[in-house]
mmCIF file of C-alpha atoms in Angstrom:
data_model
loop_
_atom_site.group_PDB
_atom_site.id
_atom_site.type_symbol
_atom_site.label_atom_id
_atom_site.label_comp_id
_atom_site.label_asym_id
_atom_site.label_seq_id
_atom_site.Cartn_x
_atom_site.Cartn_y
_atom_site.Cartn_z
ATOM 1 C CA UNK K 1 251.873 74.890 80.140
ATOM 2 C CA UNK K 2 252.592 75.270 83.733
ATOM 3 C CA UNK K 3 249.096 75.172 85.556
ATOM 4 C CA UNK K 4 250.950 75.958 89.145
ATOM 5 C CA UNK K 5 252.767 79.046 88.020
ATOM 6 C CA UNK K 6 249.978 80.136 86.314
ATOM 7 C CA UNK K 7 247.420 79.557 89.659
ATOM 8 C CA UNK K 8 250.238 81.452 91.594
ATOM 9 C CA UNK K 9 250.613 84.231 89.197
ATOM 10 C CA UNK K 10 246.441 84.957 89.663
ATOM 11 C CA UNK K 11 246.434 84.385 93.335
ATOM 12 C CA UNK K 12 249.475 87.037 93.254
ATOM 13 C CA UNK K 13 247.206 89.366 91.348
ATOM 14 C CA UNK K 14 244.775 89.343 93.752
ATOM 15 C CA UNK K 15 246.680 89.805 96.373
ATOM 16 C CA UNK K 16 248.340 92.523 95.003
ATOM 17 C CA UNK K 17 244.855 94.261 94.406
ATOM 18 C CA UNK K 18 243.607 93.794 97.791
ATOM 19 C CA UNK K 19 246.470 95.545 99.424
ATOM 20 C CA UNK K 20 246.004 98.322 96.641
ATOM 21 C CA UNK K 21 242.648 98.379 98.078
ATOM 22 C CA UNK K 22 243.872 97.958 101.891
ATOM 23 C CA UNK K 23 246.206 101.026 101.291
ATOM 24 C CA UNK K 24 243.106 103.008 99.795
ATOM 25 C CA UNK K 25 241.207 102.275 103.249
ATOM 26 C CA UNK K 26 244.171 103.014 105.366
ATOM 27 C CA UNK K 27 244.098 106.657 103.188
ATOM 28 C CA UNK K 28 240.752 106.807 103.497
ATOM 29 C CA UNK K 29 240.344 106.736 107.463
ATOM 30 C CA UNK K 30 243.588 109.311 107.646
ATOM 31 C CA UNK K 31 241.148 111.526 105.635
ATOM 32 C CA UNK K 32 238.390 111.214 107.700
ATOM 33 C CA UNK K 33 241.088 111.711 110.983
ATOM 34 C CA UNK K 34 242.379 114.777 109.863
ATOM 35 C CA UNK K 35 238.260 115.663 109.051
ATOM 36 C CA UNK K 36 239.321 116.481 105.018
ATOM 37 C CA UNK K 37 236.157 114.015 103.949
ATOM 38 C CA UNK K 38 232.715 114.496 104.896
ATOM 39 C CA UNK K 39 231.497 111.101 106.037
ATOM 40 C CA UNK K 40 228.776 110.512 103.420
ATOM 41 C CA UNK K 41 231.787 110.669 100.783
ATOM 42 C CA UNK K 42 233.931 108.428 103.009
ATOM 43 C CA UNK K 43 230.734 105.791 103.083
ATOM 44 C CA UNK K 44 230.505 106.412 99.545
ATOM 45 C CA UNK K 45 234.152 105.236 98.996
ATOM 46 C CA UNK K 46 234.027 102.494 101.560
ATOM 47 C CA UNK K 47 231.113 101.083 100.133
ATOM 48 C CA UNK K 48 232.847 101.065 96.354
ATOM 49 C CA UNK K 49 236.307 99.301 98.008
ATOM 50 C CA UNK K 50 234.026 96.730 99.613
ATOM 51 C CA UNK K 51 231.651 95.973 96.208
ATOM 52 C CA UNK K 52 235.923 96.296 94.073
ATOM 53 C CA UNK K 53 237.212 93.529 97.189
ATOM 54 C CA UNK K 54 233.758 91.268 96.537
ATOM 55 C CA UNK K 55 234.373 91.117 92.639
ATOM 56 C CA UNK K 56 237.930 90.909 93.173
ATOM 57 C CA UNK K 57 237.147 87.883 95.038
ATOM 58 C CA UNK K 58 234.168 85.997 92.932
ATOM 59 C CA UNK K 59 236.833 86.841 89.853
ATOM 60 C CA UNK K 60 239.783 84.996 91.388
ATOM 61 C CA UNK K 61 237.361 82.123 92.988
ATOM 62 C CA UNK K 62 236.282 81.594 89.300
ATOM 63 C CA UNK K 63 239.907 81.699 87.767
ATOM 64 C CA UNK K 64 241.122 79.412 90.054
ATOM 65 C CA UNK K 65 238.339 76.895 89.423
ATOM 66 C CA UNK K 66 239.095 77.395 85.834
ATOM 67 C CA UNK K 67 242.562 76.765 86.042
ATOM 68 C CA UNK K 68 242.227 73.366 88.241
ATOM 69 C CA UNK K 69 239.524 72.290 84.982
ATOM 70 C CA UNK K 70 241.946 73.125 82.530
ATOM 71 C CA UNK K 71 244.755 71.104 84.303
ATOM 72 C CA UNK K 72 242.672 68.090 84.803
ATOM 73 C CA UNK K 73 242.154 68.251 81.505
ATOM 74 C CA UNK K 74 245.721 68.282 80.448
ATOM 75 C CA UNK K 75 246.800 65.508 82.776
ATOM 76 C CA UNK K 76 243.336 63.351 81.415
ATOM 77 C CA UNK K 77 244.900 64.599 77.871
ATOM 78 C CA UNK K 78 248.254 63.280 78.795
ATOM 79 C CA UNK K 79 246.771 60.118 80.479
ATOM 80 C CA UNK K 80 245.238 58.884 76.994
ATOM 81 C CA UNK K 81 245.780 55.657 76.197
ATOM 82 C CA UNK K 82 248.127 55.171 73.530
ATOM 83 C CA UNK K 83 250.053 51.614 72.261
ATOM 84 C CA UNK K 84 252.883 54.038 71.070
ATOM 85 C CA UNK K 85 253.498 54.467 74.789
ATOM 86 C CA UNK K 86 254.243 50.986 75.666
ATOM 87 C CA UNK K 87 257.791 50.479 75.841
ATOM 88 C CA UNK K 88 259.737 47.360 75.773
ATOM 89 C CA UNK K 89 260.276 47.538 79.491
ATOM 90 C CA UNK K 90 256.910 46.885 79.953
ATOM 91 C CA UNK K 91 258.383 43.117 79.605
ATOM 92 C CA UNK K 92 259.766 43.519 82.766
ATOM 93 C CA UNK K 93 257.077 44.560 85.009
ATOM 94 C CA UNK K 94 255.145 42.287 83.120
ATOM 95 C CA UNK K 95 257.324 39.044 84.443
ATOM 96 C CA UNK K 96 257.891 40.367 87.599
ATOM 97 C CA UNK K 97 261.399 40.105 87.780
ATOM 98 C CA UNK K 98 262.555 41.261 91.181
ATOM 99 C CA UNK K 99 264.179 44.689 91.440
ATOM 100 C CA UNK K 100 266.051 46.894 94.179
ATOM 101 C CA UNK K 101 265.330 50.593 94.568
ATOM 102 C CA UNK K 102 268.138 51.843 92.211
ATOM 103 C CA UNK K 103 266.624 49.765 89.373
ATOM 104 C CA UNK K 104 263.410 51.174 90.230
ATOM 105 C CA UNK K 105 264.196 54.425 90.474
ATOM 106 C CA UNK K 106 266.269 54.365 87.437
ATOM 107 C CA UNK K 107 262.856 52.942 85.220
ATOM 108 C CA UNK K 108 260.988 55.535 86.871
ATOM 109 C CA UNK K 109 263.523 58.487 85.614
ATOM 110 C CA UNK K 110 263.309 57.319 81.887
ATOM 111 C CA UNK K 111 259.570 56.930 82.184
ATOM 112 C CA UNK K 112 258.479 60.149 83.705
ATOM 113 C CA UNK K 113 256.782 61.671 80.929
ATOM 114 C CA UNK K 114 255.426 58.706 79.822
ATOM 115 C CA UNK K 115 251.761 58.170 81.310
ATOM 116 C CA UNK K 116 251.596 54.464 80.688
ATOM 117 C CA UNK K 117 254.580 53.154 81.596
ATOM 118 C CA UNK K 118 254.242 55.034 84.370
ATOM 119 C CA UNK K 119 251.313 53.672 85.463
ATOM 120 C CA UNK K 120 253.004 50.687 84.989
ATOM 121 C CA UNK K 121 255.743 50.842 86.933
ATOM 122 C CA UNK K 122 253.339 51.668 90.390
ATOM 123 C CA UNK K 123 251.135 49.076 89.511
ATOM 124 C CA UNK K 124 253.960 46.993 90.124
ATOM 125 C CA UNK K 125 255.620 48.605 92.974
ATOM 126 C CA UNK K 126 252.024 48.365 94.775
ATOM 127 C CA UNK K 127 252.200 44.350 94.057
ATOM 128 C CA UNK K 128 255.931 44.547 95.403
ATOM 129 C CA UNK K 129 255.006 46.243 98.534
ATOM 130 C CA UNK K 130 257.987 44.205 100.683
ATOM 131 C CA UNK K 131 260.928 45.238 98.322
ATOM 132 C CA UNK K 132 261.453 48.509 99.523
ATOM 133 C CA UNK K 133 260.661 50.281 96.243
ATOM 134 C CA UNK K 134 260.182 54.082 97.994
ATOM 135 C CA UNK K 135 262.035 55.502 94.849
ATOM 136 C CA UNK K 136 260.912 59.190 93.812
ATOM 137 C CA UNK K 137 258.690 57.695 91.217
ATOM 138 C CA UNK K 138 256.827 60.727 89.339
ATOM 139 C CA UNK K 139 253.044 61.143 90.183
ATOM 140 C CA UNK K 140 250.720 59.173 87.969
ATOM 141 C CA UNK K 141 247.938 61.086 87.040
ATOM 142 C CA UNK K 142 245.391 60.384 90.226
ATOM 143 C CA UNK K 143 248.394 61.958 92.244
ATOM 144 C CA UNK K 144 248.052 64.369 89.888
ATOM 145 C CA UNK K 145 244.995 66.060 89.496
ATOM 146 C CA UNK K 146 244.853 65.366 93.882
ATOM 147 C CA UNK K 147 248.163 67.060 94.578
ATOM 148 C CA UNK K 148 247.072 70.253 92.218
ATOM 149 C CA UNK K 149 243.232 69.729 93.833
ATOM 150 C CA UNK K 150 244.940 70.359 96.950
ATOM 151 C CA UNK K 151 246.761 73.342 95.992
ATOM 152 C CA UNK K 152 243.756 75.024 94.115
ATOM 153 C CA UNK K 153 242.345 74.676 97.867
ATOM 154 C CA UNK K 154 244.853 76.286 99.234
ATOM 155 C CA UNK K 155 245.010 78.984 96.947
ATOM 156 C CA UNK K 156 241.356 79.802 97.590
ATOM 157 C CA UNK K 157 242.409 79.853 101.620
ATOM 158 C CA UNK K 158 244.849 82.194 100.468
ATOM 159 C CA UNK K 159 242.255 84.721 99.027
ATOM 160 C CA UNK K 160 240.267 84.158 101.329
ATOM 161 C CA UNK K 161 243.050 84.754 104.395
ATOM 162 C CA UNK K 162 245.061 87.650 102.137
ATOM 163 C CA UNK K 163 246.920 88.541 105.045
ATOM 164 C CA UNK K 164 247.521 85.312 106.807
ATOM 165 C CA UNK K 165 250.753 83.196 107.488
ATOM 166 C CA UNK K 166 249.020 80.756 104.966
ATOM 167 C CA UNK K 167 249.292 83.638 102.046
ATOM 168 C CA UNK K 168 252.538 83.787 103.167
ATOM 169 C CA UNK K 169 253.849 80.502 102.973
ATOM 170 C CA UNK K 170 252.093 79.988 99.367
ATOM 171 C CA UNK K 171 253.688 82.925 98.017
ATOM 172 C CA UNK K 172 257.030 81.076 99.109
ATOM 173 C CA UNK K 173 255.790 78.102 97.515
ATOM 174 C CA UNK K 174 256.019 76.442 100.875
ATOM 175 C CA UNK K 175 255.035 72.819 100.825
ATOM 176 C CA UNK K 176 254.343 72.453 97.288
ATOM 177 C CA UNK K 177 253.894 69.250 95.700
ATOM 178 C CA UNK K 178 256.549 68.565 92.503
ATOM 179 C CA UNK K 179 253.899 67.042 90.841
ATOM 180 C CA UNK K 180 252.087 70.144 91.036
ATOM 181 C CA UNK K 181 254.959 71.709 88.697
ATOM 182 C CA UNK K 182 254.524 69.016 85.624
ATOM 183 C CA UNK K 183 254.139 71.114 82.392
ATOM 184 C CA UNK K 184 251.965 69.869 79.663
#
């Protein structure tokens, strides 16, 4: 499953629902304009898009938390420690045989989906910090569950801010970590 389209696909939702809402205002106070509402009814109607916006907003709050447990679960699922995951490679790391960035980057591309070797491979990159090993190593699962913390955040800004440049830019997918796009 992919945890980011499915955060973006409820935050899209909601933001869809709030301008239905938005547009039933803005119809609303051309009513009352053109005086073809009493204002009691108007109130009446104001009041019930305000108490639709509020649950609107507690329901999105709570699907987003959801969805950031249910990812941290997958990645802690996918994080498991299993011997079946060590690979001979492991050898390598393991003697510390010096590397440049293309041999890094090349172990890091045939262990991607592998959670231990992985791990691995930053482990030694961190005790290698002087041999230039920047390759685009995929997130281990810390970077993980931060990267897609961070995003959940951002999402809640989002419904919070409907209309803001931030809502925006997330519904471009602006600045979106890759490691927020792992599927498990």
């Amino acid at each position: 499953m992919n945890y980011k389209n499915r955060l973006y696909q409820v935050v899209e939702n909601y933001i869809a629902k709030v301008g239905e809402i938005d547009a039933a205002e803005k119809n609303l106070r051309e009513q009352e304009q053109r005086e073809t509402i009493s204002r009691v009814h108007a109130d009446e109607h104001r009041a019930e898009y305000q108490k639709q916006r509020s649950e609107s907003y507690q329901a999105v709050l709570t699907e987003i938390k959801q969805i950031s447990a249910d990812h941290a679960a997958a990645v802690d699922t996918w994080n498991a420690m299993d011997g079946e995951k060590l690979h001979p490679d492991a050898e390598i790391l393991k003697l510390d045989i010096p590397m440049n960035q293309t041999q890094f980057q090349q172990l890091c591309e045939k262990h991607k989906d592998n959670s231990l070797m992985l791990s691995l491979l930053c482990q030694y990159a961190d005790r290698h910090r002087s041999e230039a090993l920047y390759a685009d190593r995929p997130a281990d699962a810390n970077a993980r569950k931060r990267d897609f913390d961070g995003y959940a955040s951002r999402a809640i800004g989002v419904c919070r801010e409907p209309n803001s440049i931030a809502a925006a830019m997330f519904l471009e997918n602006s600045g979106v970590p890759a490691s927020c796009s792992y599927d498990y």
